[in-house]
XYZ file of C-alpha atoms in Angstrom:
756
model
C 96.520 -7.374 6.750
C 94.795 -7.612 4.006
C 91.352 -10.427 5.341
C 91.129 -11.641 1.963
C 94.648 -13.219 3.178
C 93.628 -14.303 6.332
C 90.240 -16.219 4.272
C 92.498 -18.298 2.811
C 94.619 -18.822 5.397
C 91.398 -20.403 6.858
C 90.411 -22.650 4.378
C 93.027 -23.940 3.365
C 92.968 -25.187 7.203
C 90.056 -26.310 7.180
C 91.003 -28.151 3.537
C 93.287 -29.538 5.593
C 90.915 -30.801 9.277
C 89.046 -32.461 6.565
C 91.271 -34.486 4.796
C 91.537 -36.156 8.533
C 89.053 -39.348 8.036
C 87.632 -39.482 11.841
C 87.030 -42.379 14.092
C 85.046 -43.740 16.405
C 85.850 -43.882 19.705
C 84.479 -44.322 23.012
C 84.950 -40.441 25.452
C 85.140 -40.722 29.076
C 83.789 -38.854 31.346
C 84.296 -37.458 34.993
C 84.242 -34.576 37.661
C 86.820 -34.646 39.535
C 86.319 -33.134 43.375
C 88.355 -32.207 46.613
C 87.670 -33.247 50.375
C 86.407 -29.000 51.665
C 85.997 -28.960 55.127
C 82.839 -31.720 55.280
C 81.217 -30.928 52.201
C 83.830 -31.743 47.933
C 84.410 -28.940 45.959
C 85.828 -28.753 42.599
C 89.377 -29.246 41.450
C 90.640 -27.959 39.143
C 93.768 -27.657 36.066
C 93.949 -31.112 37.720
C 96.498 -34.083 34.809
C 94.403 -37.205 33.912
C 95.748 -38.710 31.374
C 95.915 -42.000 29.789
C 98.880 -44.326 31.358
C 101.810 -45.669 29.000
C 100.413 -43.166 25.706
C 101.111 -39.612 25.899
C 97.044 -38.807 25.990
C 95.719 -36.076 28.711
C 93.710 -33.725 28.558
C 93.096 -30.799 32.170
C 89.870 -30.185 34.777
C 88.094 -27.185 33.798
C 87.214 -24.524 36.125
C 84.225 -26.920 37.742
C 86.973 -29.792 37.473
C 84.875 -31.665 34.653
C 86.469 -33.528 32.353
C 86.110 -35.527 29.479
C 89.248 -37.719 27.507
C 88.951 -40.530 24.373
C 89.789 -43.333 25.063
C 93.038 -44.748 22.465
C 93.028 -48.778 21.857
C 94.734 -51.384 24.104
C 94.478 -48.470 27.175
C 92.248 -49.247 30.034
C 93.790 -47.689 33.034
C 92.672 -43.937 33.624
C 95.321 -41.986 35.871
C 94.145 -38.761 37.619
C 96.754 -36.513 39.476
C 97.289 -33.161 40.728
C 99.921 -31.272 42.915
C 100.133 -31.552 46.468
C 97.667 -35.202 46.568
C 97.810 -38.353 45.804
C 96.989 -40.323 42.385
C 94.045 -41.855 41.778
C 93.986 -45.042 39.196
C 91.688 -46.141 37.438
C 89.798 -49.228 35.522
C 88.436 -48.581 32.586
C 85.845 -51.379 31.479
C 82.257 -51.276 29.268
C 80.650 -51.782 32.629
C 82.143 -48.622 34.080
C 79.321 -46.614 34.879
C 80.087 -43.086 34.030
C 80.148 -39.977 34.324
C 82.975 -40.797 36.787
C 83.120 -38.646 40.369
C 86.767 -38.595 41.815
C 88.268 -37.865 44.930
C 91.365 -36.805 45.517
C 92.939 -37.266 49.075
C 95.120 -33.761 50.163
C 98.563 -34.861 50.860
C 99.501 -31.752 52.297
C 99.808 -33.618 55.849
C 102.282 -36.808 55.656
C 105.307 -36.722 55.869
C 108.596 -35.847 53.751
C 106.692 -36.409 50.706
C 108.320 -35.568 47.160
C 106.879 -33.417 45.072
C 108.044 -34.436 41.349
C 105.264 -32.623 39.501
C 104.335 -28.917 38.358
C 100.953 -27.063 36.983
C 101.606 -24.820 34.893
C 100.476 -21.513 35.316
C 99.230 -20.619 32.537
C 96.470 -23.651 31.479
C 94.091 -24.031 27.971
C 90.763 -25.473 28.711
C 91.519 -28.021 25.166
C 87.500 -29.856 26.001
C 85.166 -26.427 25.361
C 85.801 -24.899 21.511
C 85.653 -22.201 22.756
C 89.077 -21.558 23.248
C 89.844 -20.296 27.407
C 94.161 -19.711 28.648
C 93.241 -19.883 32.277
C 96.203 -17.876 34.721
C 96.399 -19.788 37.996
C 97.389 -19.126 41.055
C 100.299 -20.192 40.565
C 100.386 -18.018 37.802
C 99.816 -14.177 39.044
C 102.222 -15.154 42.273
C 105.278 -14.598 39.395
C 104.174 -11.076 39.763
C 102.416 -8.536 42.926
C 99.248 -9.007 41.159
C 98.430 -6.022 43.291
C 94.770 -5.094 41.091
C 93.832 -6.697 38.183
C 95.646 -4.719 35.746
C 99.098 -6.402 36.875
C 97.255 -9.983 36.949
C 98.609 -9.561 32.983
C 102.736 -9.489 32.798
C 102.787 -12.285 32.385
C 99.682 -13.076 29.755
C 101.089 -11.321 25.862
C 97.675 -11.631 24.503
C 97.049 -8.623 27.264
C 98.668 -5.458 26.650
C 97.988 -3.311 29.293
C 99.085 0.308 29.405
C 98.229 4.120 32.008
C 95.815 6.217 29.802
C 97.447 9.439 30.734
C 99.691 10.725 32.590
C 97.976 12.347 35.904
C 95.412 9.541 36.645
C 97.578 6.861 36.846
C 94.899 4.202 35.234
C 95.775 1.941 33.324
C 93.427 0.171 30.226
C 94.048 -3.599 29.068
C 94.014 -4.243 24.812
C 93.014 -7.064 23.539
C 93.231 -8.466 19.493
C 94.324 -4.420 18.948
C 91.486 -2.848 20.638
C 90.982 -0.568 23.755
C 89.622 -2.596 27.070
C 86.150 -1.375 26.107
C 85.248 -4.118 23.872
C 86.447 -6.735 25.797
C 83.528 -7.950 28.057
C 85.221 -8.267 32.154
C 82.895 -10.380 33.845
C 83.098 -11.632 37.866
C 81.932 -15.199 37.808
C 79.771 -14.948 34.497
C 78.615 -11.292 36.556
C 79.300 -7.676 35.177
C 82.382 -6.606 36.285
C 84.661 -3.653 34.246
C 81.698 -2.043 32.324
C 80.016 1.114 32.334
C 81.096 3.494 34.133
C 83.861 1.338 36.063
C 86.077 1.586 32.571
C 89.157 3.547 33.603
C 89.147 2.320 36.958
C 87.674 -0.974 37.500
C 90.599 -2.261 36.437
C 91.890 -1.465 40.048
C 88.776 -2.289 42.140
C 89.826 -5.672 41.932
C 93.044 -7.131 44.140
C 94.733 -9.242 43.018
C 95.123 -11.667 46.453
C 90.785 -11.438 45.761
C 91.350 -13.830 42.383
C 92.083 -17.654 42.913
C 92.377 -18.166 38.823
C 91.616 -16.177 35.409
C 90.321 -17.899 31.797
C 91.194 -15.930 29.166
C 89.085 -15.910 26.083
C 90.070 -14.521 22.888
C 87.542 -13.018 19.620
C 84.265 -13.448 20.704
C 82.032 -15.936 23.113
C 79.754 -16.643 24.405
C 75.627 -15.529 23.963
C 74.477 -16.337 27.103
C 76.849 -14.055 28.896
C 75.196 -11.665 26.465
C 75.602 -9.253 23.738
C 78.719 -6.712 23.967
C 81.358 -9.377 23.627
C 83.860 -8.648 20.618
C 87.111 -9.074 21.680
C 87.005 -11.361 23.966
C 86.462 -12.124 27.840
C 87.966 -11.247 31.019
C 87.005 -13.671 33.672
C 87.760 -13.688 37.433
C 87.209 -16.295 39.943
C 87.682 -15.127 43.826
C 88.964 -16.968 46.313
C 85.129 -18.710 47.228
C 84.207 -18.895 51.316
C 84.341 -22.772 50.901
C 87.334 -23.295 49.651
C 90.470 -24.656 51.393
C 91.873 -21.725 52.694
C 90.820 -20.567 56.071
C 92.390 -16.887 56.131
C 94.541 -15.545 53.509
C 96.647 -12.494 53.830
C 99.235 -10.054 51.590
C 102.016 -7.256 52.293
C 102.811 -5.307 50.135
C 105.197 -2.266 50.306
C 107.165 -0.628 48.508
C 110.395 2.034 47.793
C 107.586 4.532 45.665
C 105.517 4.926 49.210
C 103.112 2.645 48.133
C 101.040 0.032 51.236
C 99.048 -2.639 50.432
C 97.679 -5.318 53.247
C 94.659 -7.278 51.226
C 92.456 -10.477 54.689
C 90.238 -13.014 52.579
C 88.720 -15.723 55.378
C 86.291 -18.633 55.210
C 84.735 -20.150 57.514
C 82.091 -23.237 57.196
C 79.175 -22.497 59.523
C 77.824 -25.799 59.470
C 78.101 -28.833 57.148
C 75.678 -26.308 53.722
C 76.627 -22.642 55.005
C 80.218 -21.173 54.053
C 80.748 -17.665 54.664
C 83.718 -15.374 52.932
C 85.104 -12.266 54.060
C 87.165 -10.653 51.576
C 88.779 -6.624 52.847
C 90.917 -4.396 50.480
C 92.716 -1.243 52.259
C 96.179 0.597 49.533
C 97.494 3.754 50.422
C 99.405 5.518 48.274
C 101.841 8.377 49.912
C 104.964 10.712 47.974
C 104.090 12.752 45.191
C 106.897 10.962 42.593
C 107.741 12.501 39.982
C 111.203 11.413 37.892
C 110.551 13.679 34.708
C 111.166 16.770 36.930
C 107.787 18.407 35.614
C 106.140 19.295 38.198
C 103.730 16.695 37.949
C 103.055 13.236 39.968
C 104.145 11.096 38.349
C 101.996 8.935 40.225
C 98.031 9.989 41.818
C 98.020 9.693 45.499
C 95.263 8.690 47.211
C 93.376 5.714 49.303
C 91.603 3.004 48.325
C 89.503 0.654 50.703
C 87.897 -1.949 50.125
C 85.601 -4.699 51.305
C 82.892 -8.402 49.909
C 80.878 -10.530 52.139
C 79.558 -13.388 51.077
C 78.326 -16.547 51.718
C 77.591 -20.063 49.608
C 74.583 -22.870 50.913
C 74.775 -26.422 48.998
C 72.663 -29.406 49.747
C 75.672 -31.398 48.233
C 72.903 -33.099 46.291
C 70.682 -30.814 43.778
C 70.865 -27.269 45.364
C 73.749 -24.693 45.269
C 74.030 -20.897 45.662
C 76.073 -18.350 46.646
C 74.750 -14.497 47.642
C 76.486 -11.458 48.170
C 77.612 -7.690 49.193
C 80.763 -5.365 47.707
C 82.126 -1.992 48.662
C 84.502 0.704 47.791
C 85.366 3.906 48.281
C 88.521 5.039 46.323
C 90.399 9.035 46.196
C 92.922 9.496 44.028
C 94.640 13.359 43.829
C 97.005 13.914 40.474
C 98.428 16.315 39.087
C 100.395 19.724 39.700
C 102.924 18.344 43.096
C 101.940 21.216 45.076
C 98.076 20.510 45.746
C 97.479 19.915 48.492
C 93.759 17.583 46.869
C 91.987 20.614 49.842
C 92.138 23.892 48.776
C 91.242 24.180 45.193
C 92.144 27.072 43.194
C 92.712 25.931 38.807
C 92.653 30.695 38.749
C 96.182 29.769 39.689
C 98.553 28.110 37.880
C 98.504 24.679 39.889
C 97.236 21.794 37.779
C 94.116 20.077 40.243
C 92.936 16.308 39.664
C 90.550 14.657 41.642
C 89.065 11.115 41.409
C 86.204 10.253 43.820
C 84.764 6.618 43.317
C 81.931 5.608 46.136
C 80.482 1.498 44.866
C 78.133 -0.621 45.712
C 76.913 -3.703 43.765
C 75.358 -6.840 45.711
C 75.124 -9.961 43.630
C 73.719 -14.047 44.220
C 73.341 -17.035 42.292
C 71.076 -20.477 42.831
C 71.662 -23.222 41.088
C 68.885 -26.815 40.882
C 70.964 -30.386 39.090
C 67.268 -33.089 38.812
C 67.555 -35.558 41.189
C 67.300 -37.549 38.388
C 68.711 -36.015 35.880
C 71.926 -34.916 36.340
C 72.593 -33.769 32.883
C 69.744 -31.175 33.373
C 69.518 -28.464 35.715
C 68.565 -24.403 35.419
C 70.257 -21.387 37.472
C 69.653 -18.178 37.780
C 72.440 -14.948 38.277
C 71.361 -11.956 39.897
C 73.850 -8.097 40.301
C 73.065 -5.757 41.010
C 74.626 -1.905 42.530
C 75.286 1.745 41.073
C 78.324 3.554 41.549
C 79.271 7.110 41.544
C 81.943 9.415 40.462
C 83.397 13.468 41.230
C 86.317 14.380 38.309
C 88.098 17.016 37.576
C 90.872 17.630 35.583
C 92.698 21.769 36.368
C 89.046 23.011 34.522
C 87.412 20.594 33.201
C 85.000 17.905 35.621
C 82.611 14.938 35.430
C 80.647 13.884 37.982
C 79.022 11.225 36.166
C 76.152 8.242 38.948
C 74.993 4.929 37.488
C 72.425 2.188 38.489
C 72.677 -1.505 36.888
C 71.154 -3.924 37.420
C 71.705 -7.247 35.760
C 69.916 -10.645 35.444
C 70.923 -14.013 33.557
C 68.408 -17.840 33.493
C 69.498 -20.070 31.662
C 68.183 -23.613 31.320
C 70.439 -26.568 29.864
C 69.796 -30.233 29.561
C 70.268 -32.837 26.130
C 68.744 -34.082 22.881
C 68.177 -37.664 23.000
C 71.779 -38.413 24.444
C 74.464 -36.172 25.752
C 75.934 -35.943 22.205
C 73.551 -33.221 22.103
C 73.393 -30.567 24.666
C 71.688 -27.557 24.922
C 70.994 -24.304 27.065
C 68.356 -21.626 26.788
C 67.725 -18.848 28.953
C 66.563 -15.242 28.949
C 68.186 -12.155 30.042
C 67.710 -8.540 31.407
C 69.911 -5.356 31.590
C 69.288 -2.274 32.961
C 71.121 0.876 33.225
C 70.962 4.660 34.401
C 73.045 6.647 33.991
C 73.438 10.576 34.868
C 76.350 12.931 33.698
C 77.855 16.299 34.491
C 80.642 17.657 31.916
C 81.887 21.068 32.172
C 84.782 21.637 29.260
C 86.523 24.589 28.910
C 85.127 27.525 26.503
C 82.809 25.378 26.814
C 78.602 25.259 27.965
C 78.419 22.585 30.864
C 76.409 19.749 29.554
C 74.130 16.963 31.868
C 73.582 14.617 29.357
C 71.479 11.310 31.028
C 70.244 7.603 29.644
C 67.671 4.856 30.547
C 68.582 1.723 28.320
C 66.781 -1.507 29.268
C 67.546 -4.854 26.933
C 65.898 -8.029 26.954
C 67.020 -11.060 25.764
C 66.438 -14.624 25.036
C 69.152 -17.126 23.823
C 69.882 -20.935 23.369
C 73.004 -22.419 22.413
C 73.475 -26.062 20.782
C 76.445 -27.742 21.917
C 77.552 -31.628 19.149
C 80.171 -33.256 19.833
C 79.752 -34.852 16.910
C 82.139 -36.875 16.534
C 86.033 -37.815 19.110
C 87.211 -35.201 17.152
C 84.577 -32.692 15.833
C 82.459 -30.455 18.431
C 80.311 -27.604 17.637
C 78.797 -24.331 19.606
C 76.520 -22.790 17.617
C 74.426 -19.862 19.881
C 71.987 -16.794 19.057
C 69.983 -14.318 20.918
C 67.977 -12.140 20.511
C 67.504 -8.443 22.118
C 65.440 -5.727 23.051
C 67.306 -2.404 22.975
C 64.279 0.375 24.398
C 67.099 2.667 22.151
C 68.074 1.080 19.264
C 65.266 -1.379 18.565
C 65.720 -5.109 17.960
C 69.000 -7.263 17.275
C 70.119 -10.229 16.722
C 73.502 -11.695 17.995
C 74.958 -15.274 15.847
C 78.212 -16.730 17.080
C 79.919 -20.195 16.066
C 82.851 -22.017 17.942
C 84.592 -25.277 17.006
C 86.672 -27.231 18.055
C 88.710 -30.040 16.795
C 90.993 -32.811 17.817
C 93.411 -33.254 15.277
C 95.117 -36.124 16.911
C 98.588 -36.254 18.974
C 97.960 -33.706 21.178
C 97.266 -30.817 18.079
C 93.864 -29.203 18.078
C 91.986 -26.284 15.936
C 88.929 -23.702 17.270
C 87.694 -21.709 14.613
C 85.254 -18.679 16.458
C 83.086 -16.125 14.076
C 80.002 -13.323 15.893
C 78.792 -10.923 16.091
C 78.641 -8.073 19.286
C 77.533 -4.899 20.038
C 77.531 -2.431 22.813
C 76.936 1.513 23.763
C 79.249 3.532 24.174
C 80.056 6.070 26.922
C 82.318 8.429 25.376
C 83.209 10.591 27.481
C 83.699 7.539 30.780
C 86.100 4.900 27.955
C 87.594 8.060 27.021
C 88.346 10.154 30.848
C 92.258 10.723 29.818
C 90.577 13.230 26.733
C 89.693 15.971 29.837
C 93.406 15.954 30.534
C 94.164 18.118 27.944
C 92.877 21.161 26.315
C 90.678 20.704 24.261
C 87.880 21.021 22.736
C 85.470 18.800 22.782
C 82.521 18.707 19.168
C 80.754 16.320 19.013
C 77.416 16.042 17.122
C 73.847 17.685 17.277
C 72.451 18.297 20.058
C 74.068 15.178 21.745
C 72.785 17.267 24.935
C 69.500 16.377 25.045
C 69.522 12.954 22.168
C 69.996 8.676 22.614
C 73.517 7.965 23.941
C 74.755 11.413 22.471
C 73.395 11.411 18.637
C 75.944 8.419 18.289
C 74.998 4.718 16.990
C 76.207 1.829 18.636
C 78.604 0.036 17.687
C 78.687 -2.882 15.735
C 80.753 -5.555 15.633
C 81.818 -9.084 12.959
C 84.613 -11.103 14.636
C 86.636 -14.056 13.882
C 89.351 -16.583 13.856
C 90.976 -19.018 14.022
C 94.042 -21.318 17.043
C 96.278 -23.580 16.445
C 97.578 -25.758 19.577
C 99.751 -28.639 19.246
C 102.506 -30.250 21.790
C 105.700 -30.667 19.691
C 108.990 -32.796 20.767
C 112.203 -30.546 20.242
C 115.256 -32.372 21.470
C 113.607 -35.240 23.773
C 112.016 -32.300 25.472
C 107.725 -31.604 24.566
C 106.758 -27.748 24.113
C 103.565 -25.719 23.355
C 102.930 -24.370 20.286
C 99.145 -22.122 20.254
C 99.442 -19.613 16.594
C 95.611 -17.923 16.160
C 95.323 -15.055 13.499
C 91.501 -13.305 13.871
C 90.006 -10.388 11.585
C 87.848 -7.540 13.622
C 85.814 -5.074 11.187
C 83.219 -3.053 12.286
C 79.842 -2.228 11.128
C 80.021 1.269 12.748
C 81.954 2.324 15.298
C 82.412 5.717 17.402
C 86.048 7.276 16.220
C 87.598 9.225 18.726
C 89.603 11.407 16.808
C 92.816 13.094 17.826
C 94.845 13.372 14.731
C 91.438 16.912 12.617
C 94.054 18.905 14.752
C 95.686 18.950 18.002
C 93.228 21.834 20.196
C 89.789 19.304 19.307
C 88.960 16.000 20.171
C 85.360 14.878 17.401
C 83.642 11.897 18.359
C 80.722 10.423 15.110
C 79.463 7.404 13.929
C 81.937 6.148 11.298
C 82.378 6.266 8.032
C 84.181 3.912 6.450
C 86.276 1.301 7.052
C 87.464 0.340 10.812
C 89.197 -3.166 11.610
C 91.508 -4.861 13.829
C 93.858 -7.346 12.728
C 95.785 -10.243 15.305
C 98.249 -12.197 15.027
C 100.575 -14.235 17.082
C 102.012 -16.896 18.428
C 103.776 -18.392 21.496
C 105.879 -21.461 22.068
C 105.739 -23.305 25.528
C 108.974 -25.019 26.042
C 111.120 -26.840 29.513
C 114.707 -26.559 27.941
C 115.619 -28.180 31.585
C 113.970 -29.317 34.312
C 112.656 -27.014 35.676
C 112.918 -24.037 33.750
C 109.817 -23.324 31.828
C 110.487 -20.539 29.318
C 106.960 -18.841 27.580
C 108.463 -16.511 23.992
C 105.607 -14.580 22.305
C 105.175 -12.659 19.274
C 102.491 -10.817 17.970
C 101.695 -8.168 15.481
C 98.350 -6.346 14.433
C 97.257 -4.837 12.119
C 94.791 -1.670 13.527
C 93.211 0.739 11.117
C 90.656 3.450 11.148
C 88.585 5.929 8.976
C 89.659 9.428 10.644
C 89.020 12.290 8.698
C 92.226 13.180 7.698
C 92.254 9.308 5.892
C 92.014 5.596 5.988
C 94.899 5.493 9.431
C 96.698 2.865 11.397
C 95.092 3.434 15.687
C 97.265 6.061 17.898
C 99.115 4.692 20.253
C 98.724 0.951 19.401
C 102.264 -0.604 19.027
C 101.649 -3.216 15.791
C 104.576 -5.617 17.265
C 105.428 -6.149 20.947
C 108.297 -9.731 21.671
C 107.584 -11.467 24.963
C 109.588 -13.652 27.085
C 108.689 -15.900 30.238
C 111.355 -17.519 31.701
C 110.437 -19.340 35.493
C 113.025 -21.717 37.628
C 111.887 -23.531 40.265
C 114.974 -24.989 41.834
C 114.833 -27.302 43.850
C 113.985 -26.384 47.830
C 111.598 -23.369 48.212
C 112.913 -20.683 46.271
C 110.948 -19.253 42.486
C 113.100 -17.750 40.763
C 110.599 -15.331 37.436
C 111.947 -12.717 34.853
C 109.574 -11.183 31.480
C 111.490 -9.177 29.739
C 108.665 -7.124 26.793
C 109.455 -5.395 23.569
C 107.665 -2.839 22.646
C 107.535 -1.446 18.420
C 106.527 1.868 17.627
C 104.029 3.439 17.668
C 102.074 6.072 16.218
C 100.896 9.555 18.023
C 98.669 11.913 17.217
C 98.843 14.854 15.402
C 99.843 17.660 16.255
C 101.739 19.276 13.459
C 98.733 22.743 14.335
C 101.034 23.337 17.551
C 103.948 25.568 18.086
C 107.302 23.855 17.072
C 108.272 23.465 20.324
C 104.798 21.853 21.555
C 104.746 19.457 18.875
C 105.357 16.290 19.390
C 106.610 12.866 17.670
C 105.090 11.063 14.775
C 106.265 7.412 15.836
C 107.692 6.692 19.578
C 110.013 5.020 20.251
C 110.574 1.498 20.792
C 111.455 0.386 23.467
C 112.402 -2.857 26.299
C 109.830 -3.679 29.679
C 111.296 -5.828 32.209
C 109.860 -7.244 35.301
C 111.498 -9.795 37.997
C 110.262 -11.327 41.177
C 112.202 -14.017 43.814
C 109.635 -15.691 46.329
C 110.458 -18.114 49.160
C 108.842 -20.746 50.975
C 108.749 -20.860 54.607
C 106.792 -23.349 56.498
C 103.603 -24.539 55.345
C 102.491 -21.579 55.535
C 105.137 -17.759 54.773
C 105.557 -17.037 51.217
C 107.797 -13.914 51.161
C 108.856 -12.445 48.011
C 111.179 -8.942 46.466
C 110.654 -8.152 43.108
C 111.458 -4.582 41.318
C 109.257 -4.295 37.283
C 110.682 -1.478 34.473
C 114.117 -2.420 35.606
C 115.736 -1.110 33.192
C 113.921 2.684 34.003
C 113.104 2.984 30.514
C 109.857 5.821 30.795
C 108.031 8.442 28.705
C 110.559 12.041 29.713
C 108.119 13.959 27.993
C 103.822 13.038 29.504
C 102.103 16.326 29.255
C 102.450 18.864 26.165
C 102.208 22.439 27.943
C 103.203 21.478 31.398
C 104.020 24.185 32.442
C 100.730 26.514 31.162
C 97.984 23.862 32.212
C 94.864 26.090 31.838
C 96.692 26.906 28.007
C 94.456 25.325 24.706
C 97.594 23.782 23.853
C 97.878 21.583 27.454
C 98.309 17.792 26.979
C 97.766 14.604 29.545
C 97.035 11.949 26.852
C 99.739 11.312 25.275
C 101.170 8.981 26.221
C 102.729 5.395 25.250
C 105.051 4.465 27.510
C 105.678 3.587 31.074
C 105.124 6.363 33.485
C 106.646 4.787 36.430
C 110.350 4.818 36.030
C 112.637 1.695 38.045
C 110.385 0.563 40.694
C 110.952 -2.272 44.190
C 108.779 -4.134 46.459
C 108.520 -6.241 48.695
C 105.728 -8.166 49.964
C 104.608 -11.250 52.245
C 101.872 -13.824 51.581
C 100.009 -15.735 54.436
C 97.747 -18.873 54.648
C 95.907 -21.322 57.459
C 93.927 -24.240 54.872
C 90.858 -25.560 56.485
């Protein structure tokens, strides 16, 4: 897509918006809560609307809403599935902001629920557009971990990184997951050494909701976000569940168990325990090449957290997390005990130990409810030992993060600001052994203190702007500034436009970000003195991202539908290029010398053609190009085209049927023409269709049972490895994975919950 065309489209849309008259209207704000033990907890995604009108909104993840009052209506209705609806008369004497506590009706006999909350909820109030994946959406699939939670989300692509490790990596706006900031309750999540496997470290049953933000994020969350942010909210100790458990089994020998416990120690303190265990026992080799399609092994994962609140001014939490994982891959003859690579048996193993502590504290000024401050922090250690045949990568990371925020208003609530300081500390030690090359032990220490300010202006009832600026000083790269701008325009009649632009920067972890290259026979080519120079003697990656999105409520026949469309462009000032095209026997790492950009366009329609059947149809297009040594080429292993449809059917009763069909267009493969003819890969992969489905049955008030299947058409990449018969040879390559690794797979499971 031509950049000039994108700018023209944005210019036309801005002119269209500017031509719409702005009028002053009353804005009603409030918070919706639910009873949680002896206290109250925010209730997210609640429907808020004016009676006898189409004007509506939903609460955000903190239970907060804001809605413009139309002329001729003063009855505000608050409704949510499983709770008694409330109607409030809004008069000039009404005290704002509202505080609304909904009563749970789950204990009431013979209550018929006629409304449904969508699995994907759009946060239309925030200028930073976010899509919230609720529990309903997550339950559409088994969601054994975070990487498997996006199967019903067309904005996030999930692909296998190689044919050895079973690791899944995401892509947003056409770029690798390393350019997406992945956080857990706004604390650092998947980054650093966790990049290759970190999506598998967060069990799906632990997740309460996921916020997916496309485009540049808030300066308050740091400078590393470039293509978006994925933030997970875990199940809270003070939440409504006393016990939540899940068990899962597949026909390929995968077994999982999860347990979440929440207990109110007293009216102010709650404790929560989250446990996970999984194991894969079978050596699955569907293409009969002698290699495991998925690694066997186990994962043990746990977290303990405490929450405290005086229900007036002070709230906080503290927690610890611990994980151990052991994956055994490669030749099916390798038993994980006796290693002998010289015998011609390809052996691979990934062992990980990770420990983390974290905390949050927030204080609201008692006489100024609009003014507060908060401190969030975390510290972790991550140890990883891996080998792939004759290649090995052992690494250790120690990180500390702290972020202090203060927020208040300027004059009135139409002018808000938040400011703060942050500090990021990383220590990396790596040991790299590559066949035919000298071992290397690079290490580095990164210290990044920073400060930021963010101003929110509710210009009118329709316009809302957020401008942010942060400055950071990197001990290796010096000072840099990060400006970001977000705008939201409500044109009325259910149409909202979001505009975003800003800068992002990150330090590339070239080996951890691309661990699949160790599963090849390629030589590594890096800049001179990379073992001892700063950050491999490579500059930091810097990119600008801008985009515009439109969300509109439309009518199809007599029923409402939601139409979403967006266009984004990411332009790199510098990028660390990973080049597999120059020759099939090398992988080269170098700073960008030329252009690198990613254009993304997506359109999505959510529609209920008949009652109880919801459909989600989407198409997205990527134009991603990078200047390699051999020219400006399309990004390899990236499909420019994807079409998607999800159909969810919930008949009367307690059944749910869900099916998702995804079509992926051809992907360009790295150049292998220098290989012998029998070891060459085609220039492009074929297109393919991926289908999965699930049926869920609710039994009573506590049990859900489900059965499902993935890759139901049994399409898989037959040739996963180049030259598998010679694992020690120069042509061996397990990194060229463009399609499904696993064949058809069936699973079953059960969920159990006891509410407080």
